[in-house]
mmCIF file of C-alpha atoms in Angstrom:
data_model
loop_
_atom_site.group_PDB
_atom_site.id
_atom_site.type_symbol
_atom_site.label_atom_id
_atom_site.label_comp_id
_atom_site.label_asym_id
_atom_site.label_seq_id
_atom_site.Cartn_x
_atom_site.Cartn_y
_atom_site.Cartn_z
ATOM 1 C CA UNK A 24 -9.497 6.535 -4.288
ATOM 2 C CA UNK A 25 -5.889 6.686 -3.713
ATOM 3 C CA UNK A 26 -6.211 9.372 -0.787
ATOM 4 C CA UNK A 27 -8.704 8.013 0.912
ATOM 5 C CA UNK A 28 -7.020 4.349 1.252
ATOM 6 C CA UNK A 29 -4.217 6.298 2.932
ATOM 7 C CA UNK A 30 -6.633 8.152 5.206
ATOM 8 C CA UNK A 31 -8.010 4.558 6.318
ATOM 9 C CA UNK A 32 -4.532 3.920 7.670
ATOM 10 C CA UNK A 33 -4.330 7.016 9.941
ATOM 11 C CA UNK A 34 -6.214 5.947 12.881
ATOM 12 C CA UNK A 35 -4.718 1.917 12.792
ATOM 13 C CA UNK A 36 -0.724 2.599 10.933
ATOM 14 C CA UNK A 37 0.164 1.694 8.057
ATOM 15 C CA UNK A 38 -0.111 -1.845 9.294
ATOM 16 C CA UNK A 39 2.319 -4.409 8.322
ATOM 17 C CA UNK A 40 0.288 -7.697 7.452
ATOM 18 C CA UNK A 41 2.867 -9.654 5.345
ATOM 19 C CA UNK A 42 6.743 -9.392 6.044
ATOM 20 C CA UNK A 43 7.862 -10.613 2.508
ATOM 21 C CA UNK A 44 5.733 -13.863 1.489
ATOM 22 C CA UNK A 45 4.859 -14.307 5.499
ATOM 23 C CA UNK A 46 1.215 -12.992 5.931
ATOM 24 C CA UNK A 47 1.780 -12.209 10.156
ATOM 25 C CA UNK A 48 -1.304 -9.703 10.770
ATOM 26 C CA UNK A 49 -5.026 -10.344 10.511
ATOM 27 C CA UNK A 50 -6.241 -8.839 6.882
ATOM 28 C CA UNK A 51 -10.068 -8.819 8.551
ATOM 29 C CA UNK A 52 -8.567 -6.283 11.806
ATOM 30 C CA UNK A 53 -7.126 -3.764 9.329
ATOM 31 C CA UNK A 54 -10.224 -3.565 7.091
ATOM 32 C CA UNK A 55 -12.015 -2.781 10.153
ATOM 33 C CA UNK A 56 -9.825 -0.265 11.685
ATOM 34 C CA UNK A 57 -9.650 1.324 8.388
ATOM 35 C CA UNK A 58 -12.865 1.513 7.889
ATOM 36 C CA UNK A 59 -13.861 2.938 11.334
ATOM 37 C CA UNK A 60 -11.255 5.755 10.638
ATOM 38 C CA UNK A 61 -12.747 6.725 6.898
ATOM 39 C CA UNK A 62 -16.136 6.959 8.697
ATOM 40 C CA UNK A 63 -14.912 9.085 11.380
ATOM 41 C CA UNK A 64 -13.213 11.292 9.684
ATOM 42 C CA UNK A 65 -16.112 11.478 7.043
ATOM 43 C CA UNK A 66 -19.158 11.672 9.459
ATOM 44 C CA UNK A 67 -19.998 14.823 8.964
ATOM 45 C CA UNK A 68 -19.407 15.065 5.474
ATOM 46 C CA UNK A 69 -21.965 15.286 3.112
ATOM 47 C CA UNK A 70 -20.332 12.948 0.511
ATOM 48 C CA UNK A 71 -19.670 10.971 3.412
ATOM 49 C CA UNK A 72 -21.521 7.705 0.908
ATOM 50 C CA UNK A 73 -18.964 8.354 -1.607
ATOM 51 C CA UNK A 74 -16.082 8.331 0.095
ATOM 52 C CA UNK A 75 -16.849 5.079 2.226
ATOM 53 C CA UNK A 76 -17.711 3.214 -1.409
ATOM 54 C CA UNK A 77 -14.418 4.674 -3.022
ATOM 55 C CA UNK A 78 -12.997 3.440 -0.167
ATOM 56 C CA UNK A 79 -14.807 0.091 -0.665
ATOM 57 C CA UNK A 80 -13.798 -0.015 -4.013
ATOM 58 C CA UNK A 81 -10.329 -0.305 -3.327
ATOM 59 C CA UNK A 82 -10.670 -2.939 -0.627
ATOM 60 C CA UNK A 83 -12.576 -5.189 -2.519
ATOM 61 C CA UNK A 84 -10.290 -4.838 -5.129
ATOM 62 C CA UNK A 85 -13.174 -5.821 -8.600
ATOM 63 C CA UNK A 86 -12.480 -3.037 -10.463
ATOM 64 C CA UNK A 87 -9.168 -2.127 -12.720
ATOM 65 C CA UNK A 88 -9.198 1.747 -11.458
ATOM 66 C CA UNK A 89 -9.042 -0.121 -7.857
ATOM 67 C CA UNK A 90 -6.357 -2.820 -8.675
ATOM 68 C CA UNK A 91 -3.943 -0.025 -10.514
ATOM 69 C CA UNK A 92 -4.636 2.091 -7.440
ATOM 70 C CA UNK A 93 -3.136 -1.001 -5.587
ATOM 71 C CA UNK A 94 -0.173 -1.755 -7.536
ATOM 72 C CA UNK A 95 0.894 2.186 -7.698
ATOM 73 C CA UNK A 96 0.474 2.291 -3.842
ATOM 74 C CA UNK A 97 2.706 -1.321 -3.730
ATOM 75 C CA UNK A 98 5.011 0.776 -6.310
ATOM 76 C CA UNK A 99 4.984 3.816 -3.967
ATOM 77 C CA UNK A 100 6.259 1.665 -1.063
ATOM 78 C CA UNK A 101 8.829 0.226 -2.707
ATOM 79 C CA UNK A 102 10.270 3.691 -4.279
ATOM 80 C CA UNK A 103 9.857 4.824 -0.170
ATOM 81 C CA UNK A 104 12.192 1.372 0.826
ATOM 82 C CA UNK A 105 14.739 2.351 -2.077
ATOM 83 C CA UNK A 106 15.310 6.398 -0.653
ATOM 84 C CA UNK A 107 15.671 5.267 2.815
ATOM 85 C CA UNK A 108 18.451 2.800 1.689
ATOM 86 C CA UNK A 109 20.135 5.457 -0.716
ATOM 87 C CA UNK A 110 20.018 8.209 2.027
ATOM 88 C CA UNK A 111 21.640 5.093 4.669
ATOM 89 C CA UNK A 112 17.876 6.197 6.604
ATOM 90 C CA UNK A 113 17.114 2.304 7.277
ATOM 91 C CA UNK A 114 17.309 1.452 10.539
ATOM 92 C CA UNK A 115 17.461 -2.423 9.356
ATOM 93 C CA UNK A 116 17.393 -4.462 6.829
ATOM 94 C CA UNK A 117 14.307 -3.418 4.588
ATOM 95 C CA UNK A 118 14.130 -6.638 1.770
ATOM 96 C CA UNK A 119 10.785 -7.867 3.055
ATOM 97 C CA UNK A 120 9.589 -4.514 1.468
ATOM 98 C CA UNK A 121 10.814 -5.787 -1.834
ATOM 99 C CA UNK A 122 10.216 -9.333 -1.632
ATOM 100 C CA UNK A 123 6.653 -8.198 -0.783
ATOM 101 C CA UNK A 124 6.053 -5.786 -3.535
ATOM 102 C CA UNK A 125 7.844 -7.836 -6.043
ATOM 103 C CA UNK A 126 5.060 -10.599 -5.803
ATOM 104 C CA UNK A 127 2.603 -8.059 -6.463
ATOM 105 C CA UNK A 128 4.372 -6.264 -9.337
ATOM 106 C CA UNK A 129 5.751 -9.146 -10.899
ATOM 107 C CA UNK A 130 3.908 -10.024 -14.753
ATOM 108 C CA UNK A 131 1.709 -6.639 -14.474
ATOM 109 C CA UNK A 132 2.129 -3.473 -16.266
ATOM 110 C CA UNK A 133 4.498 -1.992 -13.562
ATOM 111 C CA UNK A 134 7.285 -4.923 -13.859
ATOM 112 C CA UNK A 135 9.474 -2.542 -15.816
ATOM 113 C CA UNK A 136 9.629 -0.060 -12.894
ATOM 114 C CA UNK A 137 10.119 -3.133 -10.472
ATOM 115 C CA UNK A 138 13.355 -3.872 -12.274
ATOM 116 C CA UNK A 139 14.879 -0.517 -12.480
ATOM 117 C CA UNK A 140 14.440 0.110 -9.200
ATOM 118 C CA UNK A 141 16.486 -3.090 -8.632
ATOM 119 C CA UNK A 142 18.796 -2.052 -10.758
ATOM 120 C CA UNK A 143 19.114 1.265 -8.972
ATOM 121 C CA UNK A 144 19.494 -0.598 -5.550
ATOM 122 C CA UNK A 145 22.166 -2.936 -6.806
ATOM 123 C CA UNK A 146 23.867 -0.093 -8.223
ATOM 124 C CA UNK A 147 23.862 2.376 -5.171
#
């Protein structure tokens, strides 16, 4: 499930949609340009069904495999944002990445890993 969310963003970007708490993209034109990549790129497959629910699954967000696929993905981004900054690699200022994950992560399982990593970043 996890791959094929990240092959929905190949043809469109990993499109920004929210800078922080600001929601500045349409949510409805990245479902659809996802969606018309998975089914491109899965055509011609014969599982080609199973792929476009999996990747279904994950938009619509009702099962727990699809929201801890979410919050590891919102997890992954923020681990991303906190290697550029160590390794000086951020062009600017990269908080909206945090403030963005950290409403996300905040009261779920994956708090704990929230808070090192701020740790980490205040301590760099």
């Amino acid at each position: 499930m996890s791959l094929v969310h990240d092959l929905g963003e190949i043809g469109i970007g990993d499109i920004v949609w929210e800078k922080g708490s600001l929601v500045i993209g349409s949510q409805q034109e990245k479902h659809v340009g996802e969606r018309e990549t998975i089914q491109r790129i899965f055509s011609d497959n014969p599982s080609f069904k199973e792929y476009i629910d999996l990747w279904e699954e994950f938009e619509t967000q009702n099962t727990l495999e699809a929201k801890a696929v979410k919050l590891f993905d919102k997890l992954e981004m923020l681990i991303q944002a906190y290697e550029y900054e160590k390794r000086n690699l951020a062009k600017r200022s990269l908080q909206e990445f945090w403030d963005n994950v950290e409403k996300y992560l905040k009261n779920t399982e994956l708090e704990y890993y929230l808070d090192e990593l701020k740790i980490l970043r205040t301590n760099k």
